[in-house]
Coordinates of C-alpha atoms in Angstrom, one line a residue:
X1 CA 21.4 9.6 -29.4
X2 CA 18.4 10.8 -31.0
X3 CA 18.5 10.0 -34.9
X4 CA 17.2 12.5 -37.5
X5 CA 15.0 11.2 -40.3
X6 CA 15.4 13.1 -43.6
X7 CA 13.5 12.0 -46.7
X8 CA 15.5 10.3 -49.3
X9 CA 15.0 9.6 -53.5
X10 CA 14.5 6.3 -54.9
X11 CA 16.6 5.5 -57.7
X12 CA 15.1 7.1 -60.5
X13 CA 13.7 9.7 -58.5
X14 CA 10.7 10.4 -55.9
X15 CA 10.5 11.0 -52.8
X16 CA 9.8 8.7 -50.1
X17 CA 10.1 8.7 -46.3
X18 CA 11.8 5.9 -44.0
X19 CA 9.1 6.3 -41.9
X20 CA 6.7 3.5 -42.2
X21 CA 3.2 2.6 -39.9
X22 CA 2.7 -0.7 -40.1
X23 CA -0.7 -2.1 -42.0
X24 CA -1.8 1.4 -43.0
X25 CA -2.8 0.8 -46.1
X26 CA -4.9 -2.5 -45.8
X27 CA -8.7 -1.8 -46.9
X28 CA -11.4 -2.3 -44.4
X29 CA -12.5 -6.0 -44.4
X30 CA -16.2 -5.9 -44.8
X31 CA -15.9 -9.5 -42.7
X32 CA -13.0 -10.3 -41.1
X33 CA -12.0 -13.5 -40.0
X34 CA -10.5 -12.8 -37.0
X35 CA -11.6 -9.0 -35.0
X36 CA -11.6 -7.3 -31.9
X37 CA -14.4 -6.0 -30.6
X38 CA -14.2 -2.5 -28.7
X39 CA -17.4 -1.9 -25.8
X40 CA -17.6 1.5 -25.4
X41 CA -20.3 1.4 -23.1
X42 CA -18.2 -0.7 -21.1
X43 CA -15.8 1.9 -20.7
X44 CA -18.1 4.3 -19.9
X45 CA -19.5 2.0 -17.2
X46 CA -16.2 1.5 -15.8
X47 CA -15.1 5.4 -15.8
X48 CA -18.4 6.0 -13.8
X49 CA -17.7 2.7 -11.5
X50 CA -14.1 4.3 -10.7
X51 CA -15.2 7.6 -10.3
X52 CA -17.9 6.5 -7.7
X53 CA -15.3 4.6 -6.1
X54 CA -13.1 7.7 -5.7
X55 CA -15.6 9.6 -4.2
X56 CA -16.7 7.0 -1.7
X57 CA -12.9 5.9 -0.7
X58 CA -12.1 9.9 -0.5
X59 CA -15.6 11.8 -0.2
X60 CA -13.7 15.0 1.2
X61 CA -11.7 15.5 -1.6
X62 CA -12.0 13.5 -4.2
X63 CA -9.2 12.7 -6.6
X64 CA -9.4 14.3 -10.0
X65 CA -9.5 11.0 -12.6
X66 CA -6.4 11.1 -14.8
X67 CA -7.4 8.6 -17.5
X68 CA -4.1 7.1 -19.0
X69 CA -4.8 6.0 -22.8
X70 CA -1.1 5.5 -24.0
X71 CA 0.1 2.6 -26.7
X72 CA -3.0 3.5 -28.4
X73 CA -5.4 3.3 -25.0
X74 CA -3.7 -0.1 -24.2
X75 CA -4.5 -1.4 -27.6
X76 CA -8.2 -0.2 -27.6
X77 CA -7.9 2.8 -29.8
X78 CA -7.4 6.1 -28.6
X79 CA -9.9 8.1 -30.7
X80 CA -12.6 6.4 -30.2
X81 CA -12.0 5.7 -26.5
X82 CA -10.8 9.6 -25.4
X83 CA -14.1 10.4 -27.4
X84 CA -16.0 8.6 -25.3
X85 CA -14.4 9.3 -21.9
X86 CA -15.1 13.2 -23.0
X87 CA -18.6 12.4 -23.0
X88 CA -18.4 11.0 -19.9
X89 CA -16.6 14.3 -18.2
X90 CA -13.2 13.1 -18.2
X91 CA -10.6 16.4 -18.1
X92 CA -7.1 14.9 -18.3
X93 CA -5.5 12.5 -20.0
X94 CA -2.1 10.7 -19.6
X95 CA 0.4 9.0 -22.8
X96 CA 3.6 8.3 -23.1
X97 CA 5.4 10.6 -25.8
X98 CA 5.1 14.1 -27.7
X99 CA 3.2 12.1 -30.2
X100 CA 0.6 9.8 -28.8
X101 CA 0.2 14.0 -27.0
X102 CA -0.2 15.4 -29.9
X103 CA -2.5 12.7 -31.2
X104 CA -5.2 13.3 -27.9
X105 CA -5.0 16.8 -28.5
X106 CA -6.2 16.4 -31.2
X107 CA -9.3 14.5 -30.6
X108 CA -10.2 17.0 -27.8
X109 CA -9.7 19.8 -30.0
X110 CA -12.6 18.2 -32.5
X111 CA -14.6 17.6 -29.4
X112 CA -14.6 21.2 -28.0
X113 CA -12.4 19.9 -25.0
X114 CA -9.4 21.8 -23.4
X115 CA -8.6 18.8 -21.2
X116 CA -5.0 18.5 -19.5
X117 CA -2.6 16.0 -21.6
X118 CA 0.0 14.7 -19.3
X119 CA 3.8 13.2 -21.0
X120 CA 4.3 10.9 -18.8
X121 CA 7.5 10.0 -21.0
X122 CA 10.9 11.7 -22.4
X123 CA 10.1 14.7 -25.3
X124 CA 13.0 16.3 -26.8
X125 CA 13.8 19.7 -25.8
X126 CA 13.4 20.8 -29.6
X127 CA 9.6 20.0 -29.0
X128 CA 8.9 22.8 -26.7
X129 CA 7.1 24.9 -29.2
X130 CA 4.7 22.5 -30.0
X131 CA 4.1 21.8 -26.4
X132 CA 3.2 25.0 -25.3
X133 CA 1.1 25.7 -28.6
X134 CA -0.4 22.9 -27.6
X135 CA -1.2 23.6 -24.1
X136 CA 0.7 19.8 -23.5
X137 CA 1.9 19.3 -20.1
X138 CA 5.8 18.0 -20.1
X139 CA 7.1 15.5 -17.2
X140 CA 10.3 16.9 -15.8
X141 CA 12.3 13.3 -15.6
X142 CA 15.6 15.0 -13.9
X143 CA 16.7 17.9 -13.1
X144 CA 19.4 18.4 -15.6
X145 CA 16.4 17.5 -18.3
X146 CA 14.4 20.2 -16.4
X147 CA 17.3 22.9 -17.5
X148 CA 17.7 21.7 -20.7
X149 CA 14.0 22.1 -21.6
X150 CA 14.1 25.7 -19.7
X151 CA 16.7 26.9 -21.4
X152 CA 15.0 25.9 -24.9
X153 CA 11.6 27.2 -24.0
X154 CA 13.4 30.7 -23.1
X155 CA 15.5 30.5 -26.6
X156 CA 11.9 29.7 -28.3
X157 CA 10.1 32.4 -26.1
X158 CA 7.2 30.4 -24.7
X159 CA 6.0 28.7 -21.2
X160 CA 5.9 25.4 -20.8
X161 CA 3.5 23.4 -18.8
X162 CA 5.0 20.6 -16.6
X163 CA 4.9 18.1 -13.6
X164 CA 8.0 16.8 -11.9
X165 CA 8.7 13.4 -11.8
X166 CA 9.9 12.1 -8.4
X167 CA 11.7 8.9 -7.8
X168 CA 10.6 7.8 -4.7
X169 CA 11.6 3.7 -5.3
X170 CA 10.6 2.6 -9.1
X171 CA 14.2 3.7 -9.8
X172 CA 12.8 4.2 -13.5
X173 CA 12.5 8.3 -14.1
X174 CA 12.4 11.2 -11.9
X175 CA 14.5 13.3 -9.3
X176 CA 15.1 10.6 -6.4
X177 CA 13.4 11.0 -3.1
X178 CA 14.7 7.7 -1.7
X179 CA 16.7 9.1 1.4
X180 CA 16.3 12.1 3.9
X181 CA 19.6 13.2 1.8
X182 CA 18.0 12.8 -1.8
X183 CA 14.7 14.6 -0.5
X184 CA 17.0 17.8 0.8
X185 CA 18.7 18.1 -2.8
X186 CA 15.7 17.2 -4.3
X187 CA 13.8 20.3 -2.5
X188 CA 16.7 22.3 -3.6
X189 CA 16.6 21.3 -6.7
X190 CA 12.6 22.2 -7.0
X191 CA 13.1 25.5 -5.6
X192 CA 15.8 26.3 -8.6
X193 CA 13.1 25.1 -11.2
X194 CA 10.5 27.2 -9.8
X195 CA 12.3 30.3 -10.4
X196 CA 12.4 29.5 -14.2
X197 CA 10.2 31.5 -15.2
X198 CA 9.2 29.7 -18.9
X199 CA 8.6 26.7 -16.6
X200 CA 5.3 26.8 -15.4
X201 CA 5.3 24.2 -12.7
X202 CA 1.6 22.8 -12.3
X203 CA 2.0 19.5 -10.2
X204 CA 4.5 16.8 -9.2
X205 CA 4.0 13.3 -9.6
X206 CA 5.7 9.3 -8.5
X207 CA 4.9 5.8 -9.7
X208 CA 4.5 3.4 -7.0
X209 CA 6.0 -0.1 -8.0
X210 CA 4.2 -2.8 -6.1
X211 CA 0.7 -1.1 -4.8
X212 CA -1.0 -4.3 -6.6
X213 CA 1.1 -6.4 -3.9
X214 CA -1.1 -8.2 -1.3
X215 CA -2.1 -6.4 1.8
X216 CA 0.6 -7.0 4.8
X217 CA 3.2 -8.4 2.1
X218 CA 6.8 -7.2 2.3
X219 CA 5.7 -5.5 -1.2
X220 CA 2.8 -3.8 0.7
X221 CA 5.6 -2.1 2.9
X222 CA 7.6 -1.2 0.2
X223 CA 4.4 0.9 -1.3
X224 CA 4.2 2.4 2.4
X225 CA 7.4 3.0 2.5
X226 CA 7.5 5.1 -1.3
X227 CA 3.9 7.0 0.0
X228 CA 6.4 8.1 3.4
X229 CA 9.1 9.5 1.4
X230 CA 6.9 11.9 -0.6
X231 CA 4.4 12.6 2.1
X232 CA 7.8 13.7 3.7
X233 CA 8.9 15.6 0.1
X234 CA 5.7 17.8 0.0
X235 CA 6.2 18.3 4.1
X236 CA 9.9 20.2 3.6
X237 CA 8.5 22.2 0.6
X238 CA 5.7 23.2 2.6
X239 CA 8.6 24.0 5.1
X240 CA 10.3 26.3 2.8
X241 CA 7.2 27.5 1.1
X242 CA 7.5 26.5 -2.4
X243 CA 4.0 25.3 -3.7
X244 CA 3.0 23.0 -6.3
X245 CA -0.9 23.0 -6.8
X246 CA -1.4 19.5 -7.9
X247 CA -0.1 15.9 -6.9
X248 CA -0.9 12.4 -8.1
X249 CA 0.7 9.4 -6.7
X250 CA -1.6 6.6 -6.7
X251 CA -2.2 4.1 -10.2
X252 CA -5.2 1.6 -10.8
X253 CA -4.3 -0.5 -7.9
X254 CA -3.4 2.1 -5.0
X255 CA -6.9 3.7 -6.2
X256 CA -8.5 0.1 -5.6
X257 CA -6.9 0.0 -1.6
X258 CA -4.6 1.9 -0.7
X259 CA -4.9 4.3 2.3
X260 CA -6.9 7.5 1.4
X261 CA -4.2 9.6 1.5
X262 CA -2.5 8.1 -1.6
X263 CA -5.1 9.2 -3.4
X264 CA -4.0 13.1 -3.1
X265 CA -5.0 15.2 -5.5
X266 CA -5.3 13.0 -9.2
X267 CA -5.2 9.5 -9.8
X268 CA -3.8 7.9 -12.9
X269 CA -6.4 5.0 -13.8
X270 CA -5.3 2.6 -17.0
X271 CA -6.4 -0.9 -16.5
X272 CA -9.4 -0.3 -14.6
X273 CA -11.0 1.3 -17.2
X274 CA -10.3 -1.4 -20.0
X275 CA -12.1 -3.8 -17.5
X276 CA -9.3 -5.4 -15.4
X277 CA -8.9 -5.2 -12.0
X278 CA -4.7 -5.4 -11.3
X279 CA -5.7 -6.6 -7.3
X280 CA -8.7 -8.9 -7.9
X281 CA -11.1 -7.1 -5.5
X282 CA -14.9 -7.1 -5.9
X283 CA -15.3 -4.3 -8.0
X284 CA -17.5 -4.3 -10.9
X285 CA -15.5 -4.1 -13.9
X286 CA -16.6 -5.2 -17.4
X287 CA -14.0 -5.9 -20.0
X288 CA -14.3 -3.4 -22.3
X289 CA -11.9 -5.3 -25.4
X290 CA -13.1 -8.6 -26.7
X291 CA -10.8 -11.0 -29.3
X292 CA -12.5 -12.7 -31.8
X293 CA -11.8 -15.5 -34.6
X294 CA -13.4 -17.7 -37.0
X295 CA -13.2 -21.8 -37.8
X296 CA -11.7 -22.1 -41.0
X297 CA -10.8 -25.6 -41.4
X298 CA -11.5 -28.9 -40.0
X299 CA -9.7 -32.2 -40.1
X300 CA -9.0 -35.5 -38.0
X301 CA -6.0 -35.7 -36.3
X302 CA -5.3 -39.7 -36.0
X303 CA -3.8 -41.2 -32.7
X304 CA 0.1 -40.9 -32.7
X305 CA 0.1 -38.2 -35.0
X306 CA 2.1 -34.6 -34.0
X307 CA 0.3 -31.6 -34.6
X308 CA 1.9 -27.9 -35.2
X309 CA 5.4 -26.6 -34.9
X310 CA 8.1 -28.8 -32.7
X311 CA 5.4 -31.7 -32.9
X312 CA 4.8 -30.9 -29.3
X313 CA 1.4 -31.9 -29.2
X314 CA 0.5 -35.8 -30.3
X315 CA -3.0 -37.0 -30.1
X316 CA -3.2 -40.2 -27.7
X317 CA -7.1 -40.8 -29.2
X318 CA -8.6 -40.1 -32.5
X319 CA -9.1 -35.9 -32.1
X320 CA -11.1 -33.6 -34.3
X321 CA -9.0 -30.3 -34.7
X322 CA -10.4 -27.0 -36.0
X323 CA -7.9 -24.2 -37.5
X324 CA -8.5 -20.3 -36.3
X325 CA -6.7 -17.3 -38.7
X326 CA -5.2 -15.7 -35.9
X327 CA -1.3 -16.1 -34.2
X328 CA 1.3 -14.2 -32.7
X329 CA 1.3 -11.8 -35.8
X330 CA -1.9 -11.1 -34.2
X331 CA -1.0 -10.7 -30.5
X332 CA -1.8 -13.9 -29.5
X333 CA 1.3 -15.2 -27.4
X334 CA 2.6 -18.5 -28.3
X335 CA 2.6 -18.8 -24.0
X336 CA -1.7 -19.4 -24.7
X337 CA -0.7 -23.0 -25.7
X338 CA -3.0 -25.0 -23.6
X339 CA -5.3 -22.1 -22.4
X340 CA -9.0 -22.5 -23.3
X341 CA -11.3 -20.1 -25.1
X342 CA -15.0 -20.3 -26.0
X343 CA -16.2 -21.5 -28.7
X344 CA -19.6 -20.6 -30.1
X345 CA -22.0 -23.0 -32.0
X346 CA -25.6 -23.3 -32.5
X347 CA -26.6 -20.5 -29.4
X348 CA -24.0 -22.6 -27.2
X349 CA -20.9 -22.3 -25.8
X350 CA -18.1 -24.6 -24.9
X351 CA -14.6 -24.2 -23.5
X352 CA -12.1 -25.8 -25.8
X353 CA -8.4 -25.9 -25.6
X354 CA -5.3 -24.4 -28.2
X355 CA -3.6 -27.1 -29.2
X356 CA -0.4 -27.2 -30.6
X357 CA 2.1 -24.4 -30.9
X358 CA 0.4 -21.1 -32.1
X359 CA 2.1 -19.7 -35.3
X360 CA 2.4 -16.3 -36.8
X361 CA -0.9 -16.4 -38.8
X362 CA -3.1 -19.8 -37.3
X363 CA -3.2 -21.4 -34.7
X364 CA -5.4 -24.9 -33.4
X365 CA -7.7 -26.3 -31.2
X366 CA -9.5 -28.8 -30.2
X367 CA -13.2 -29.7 -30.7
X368 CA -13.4 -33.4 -30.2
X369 CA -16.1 -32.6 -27.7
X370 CA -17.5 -29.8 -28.9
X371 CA -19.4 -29.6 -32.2
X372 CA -17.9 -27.2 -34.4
X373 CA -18.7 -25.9 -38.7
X374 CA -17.1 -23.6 -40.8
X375 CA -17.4 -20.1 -39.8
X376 CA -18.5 -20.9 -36.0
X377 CA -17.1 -17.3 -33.5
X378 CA -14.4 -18.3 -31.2
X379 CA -14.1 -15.4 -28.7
X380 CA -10.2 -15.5 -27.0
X381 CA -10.4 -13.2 -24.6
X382 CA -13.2 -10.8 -23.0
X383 CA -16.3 -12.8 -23.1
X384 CA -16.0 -12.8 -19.2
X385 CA -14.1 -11.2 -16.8
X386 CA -11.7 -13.9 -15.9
X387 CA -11.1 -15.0 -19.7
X388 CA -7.9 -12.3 -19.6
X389 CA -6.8 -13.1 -16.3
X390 CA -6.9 -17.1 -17.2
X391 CA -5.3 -16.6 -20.9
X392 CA -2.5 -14.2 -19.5
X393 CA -1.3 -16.5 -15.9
X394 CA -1.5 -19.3 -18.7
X395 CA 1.8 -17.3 -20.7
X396 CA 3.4 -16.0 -17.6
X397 CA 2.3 -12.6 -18.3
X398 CA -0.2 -10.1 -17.3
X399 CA -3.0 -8.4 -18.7
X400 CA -1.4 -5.3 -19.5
X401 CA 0.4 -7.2 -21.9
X402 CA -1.8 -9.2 -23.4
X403 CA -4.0 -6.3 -24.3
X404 CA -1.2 -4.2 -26.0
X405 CA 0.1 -7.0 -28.0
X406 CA -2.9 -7.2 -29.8
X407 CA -1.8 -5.9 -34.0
X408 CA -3.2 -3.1 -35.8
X409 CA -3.6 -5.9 -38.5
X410 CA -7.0 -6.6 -36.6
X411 CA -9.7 -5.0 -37.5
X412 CA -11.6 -2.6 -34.6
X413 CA -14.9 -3.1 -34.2
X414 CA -16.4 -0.4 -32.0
X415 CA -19.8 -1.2 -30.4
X416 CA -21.6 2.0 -27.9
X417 CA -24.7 0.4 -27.0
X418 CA -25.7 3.3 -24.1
X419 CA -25.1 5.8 -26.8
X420 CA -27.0 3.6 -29.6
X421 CA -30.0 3.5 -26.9
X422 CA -29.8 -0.2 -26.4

């Protein structure tokens, strides 16, 4: 179930490892062709514009901000991102897996931060060393998981830090809450781990599957309904006097509308703080990632001619067609065929469309209407706050997606103009 990698010898001899990360040893471009550009200050501007929001939704007690940087800080880059978001007075963090963990820790250790590092995700039991060394705080996904990692803490002599997940309707991870039967065991269930004593309960956590529904949809409900069953949770524990100091319930979206007392103790924001808004509100968001190529060739495409992969796109006029060095290698979805991006020439922009199908290293469009050189920026994605939106409804998809995607082949440009004094 959970392979072991050993290191192996080459024919010949030496070492080498199985392991392999992807693009680590490409040099630094000095100018890349094709780039993403990182906003720090944006982020910072959007941890402030979600913690004032916090404070004015809930001014009695305002949620702590649990600022969830997993797959890399949605593709942004962690270091550089948790760096900032120190700065800014952020205290707890929330990944996936031991390792992105480990990774955070790390960059609040060289920052002078003891910030709380949430695993939101499955760590194996033979971790649990390295978790408390590392003060890292272990999600208890079920409660025969919860023994197993007891009973390896105790054999390894040290306390672990944890949360228990509840399943209260995502039917993903977590002891299940989803009936007055499931709540009874589950409170059972709680009150057996909370006499482990290298098990050092700190909070208790769900995931709510549809807050980003709209308001008085049957989706809505379902949200209500999830916020019922562990409102009703936390009620019979009170009951039977078994406290757990810290809960968080509510994700980017419940934080953006739902009913105050979703908001609890913590709330995990992702999106909001790369710049998208999951519910569309009014809130004043700017995207902190932009994606950026370069012209690299020009050429006529006759009427009647196919273009691309499949032929599936055949001019009907005479067409001028530029070629960008970027494609789904790159994170750019072969679903984008069609959207329009922005083309920059000359101090102007202009909205052209991708033509043709996107391949794994280019991909086309079309500046019949635009004028357009050799070397002229096209920005894909983050120039305004609908660009990510319009590109990601245009694949099917959703923002969250689009932003992962994007390759370690790009090169990260990171741009702080507050700090910079700009």
């Amino acid at each position: 179930m959970h392979p072991k990698f050993h290191r192996s010898k080459k024919k010949g001899g030496g070492a080498m490892s199985p392991l392999y990360r992807a693009y680590s040893a490409f040099p630094i471009p000095r100018a890349p062709l094709s780039w993403v550009e990182i906003d720090l200050s944006a982020l910072r501007k959007n941890f402030r514009t979600v913690k004032h929001l916090l404070k004015e939704r809930a001014p009695l007690r305002t949620p702590r901000i649990i600022a969830v940087v997993k797959a890399d800080a949605y593709g942004h880059g962690a270091p550089a991102c948790v760096k900032a978001l120190l700065e800014e007075g952020c205290d707890f963090f929330a990944v996936a897996s031991f390792e992105e963990a480990m990774a955070v820790r790390r960059i609040c250790n060289e920052n002078g931060s003891h910030a709380s590092v949430l695993i939101l995700g499955y760590t194996l039991p033979e971790h649990v060393s390295e978790l408390a060394r590392n003060h890292l705080i272990q999600a208890l996904l079920s409660h025969p998981y919860a023994k197993e990692l007891a009973a390896a803490a105790e054999n390894a002599r040290v306390t672990v830090r944890t949360h228990i997940a509840l399943d209260s309707g995502m039917n993903r991870i977590g002891i299940p809450i989803r009936s007055s039967e499931e709540i009874d065991s589950a409170v059972e269930e709680i009150e057996e781990l909370s006499r482990k004593p290298h098990l050092q309960i700190e909070g208790a956590f769900s995931h709510f599957a549809a807050a980003d529904a709209p308001q008085g949809s049957a989706h809505a409900d379902f949200t209500a309904l999830q916020y019922r069953r562990y409102a009703l949770l936390r009620q019979r524990l009170e009951e039977r006097r078994i406290s757990i100091p810290f809960h968080h319930l509510a994700n980017s979206a419940a934080s953006l509308h739902g009913d105050p007392p979703v908001l609890m103790d913590g709330a995990r924001v992702g999106i909001l703080l790369y710049g998208v808004d999951p519910c569309g509100t009014s809130l004043s968001l700017t995207p902190v990632m932009r994606l950026k190529t370069s012209v690299i060739h020009l050429h006529a495409l006759p009427p009647g001619e196919p273009l691309g992969y499949g032929c599936g796109f055949t001019a009907d006029t005479p067409r001028r067609i530029a070629t960008l060095p970027i494609g789904y290698a790159d994170g750019l979805l072969r679903g984008y065929e069609g959207a329009r991006v922005t083309l920059s020439h000359g101090g102007k922009e202009y909205a052209v469309p991708l033509v043709g199908r996107i391949c794994m290293d280019q991909c086309m469009i079309d500046v019949t209407d635009a004028p357009a050189e050799i070397g002229d920026e096209v920005t894909l994605f983050g120039d305004t706050k609908e660009a990510l939106p319009r590109l990601s409804a245009s694949a099917r998809t959703i923002e969250y997606e689009s932003l992962c995607l994007i390759s370690a082949r790009l090169p990260r440009l990171y741009l702080d103009f507050e700090k910079e004094g700009r």
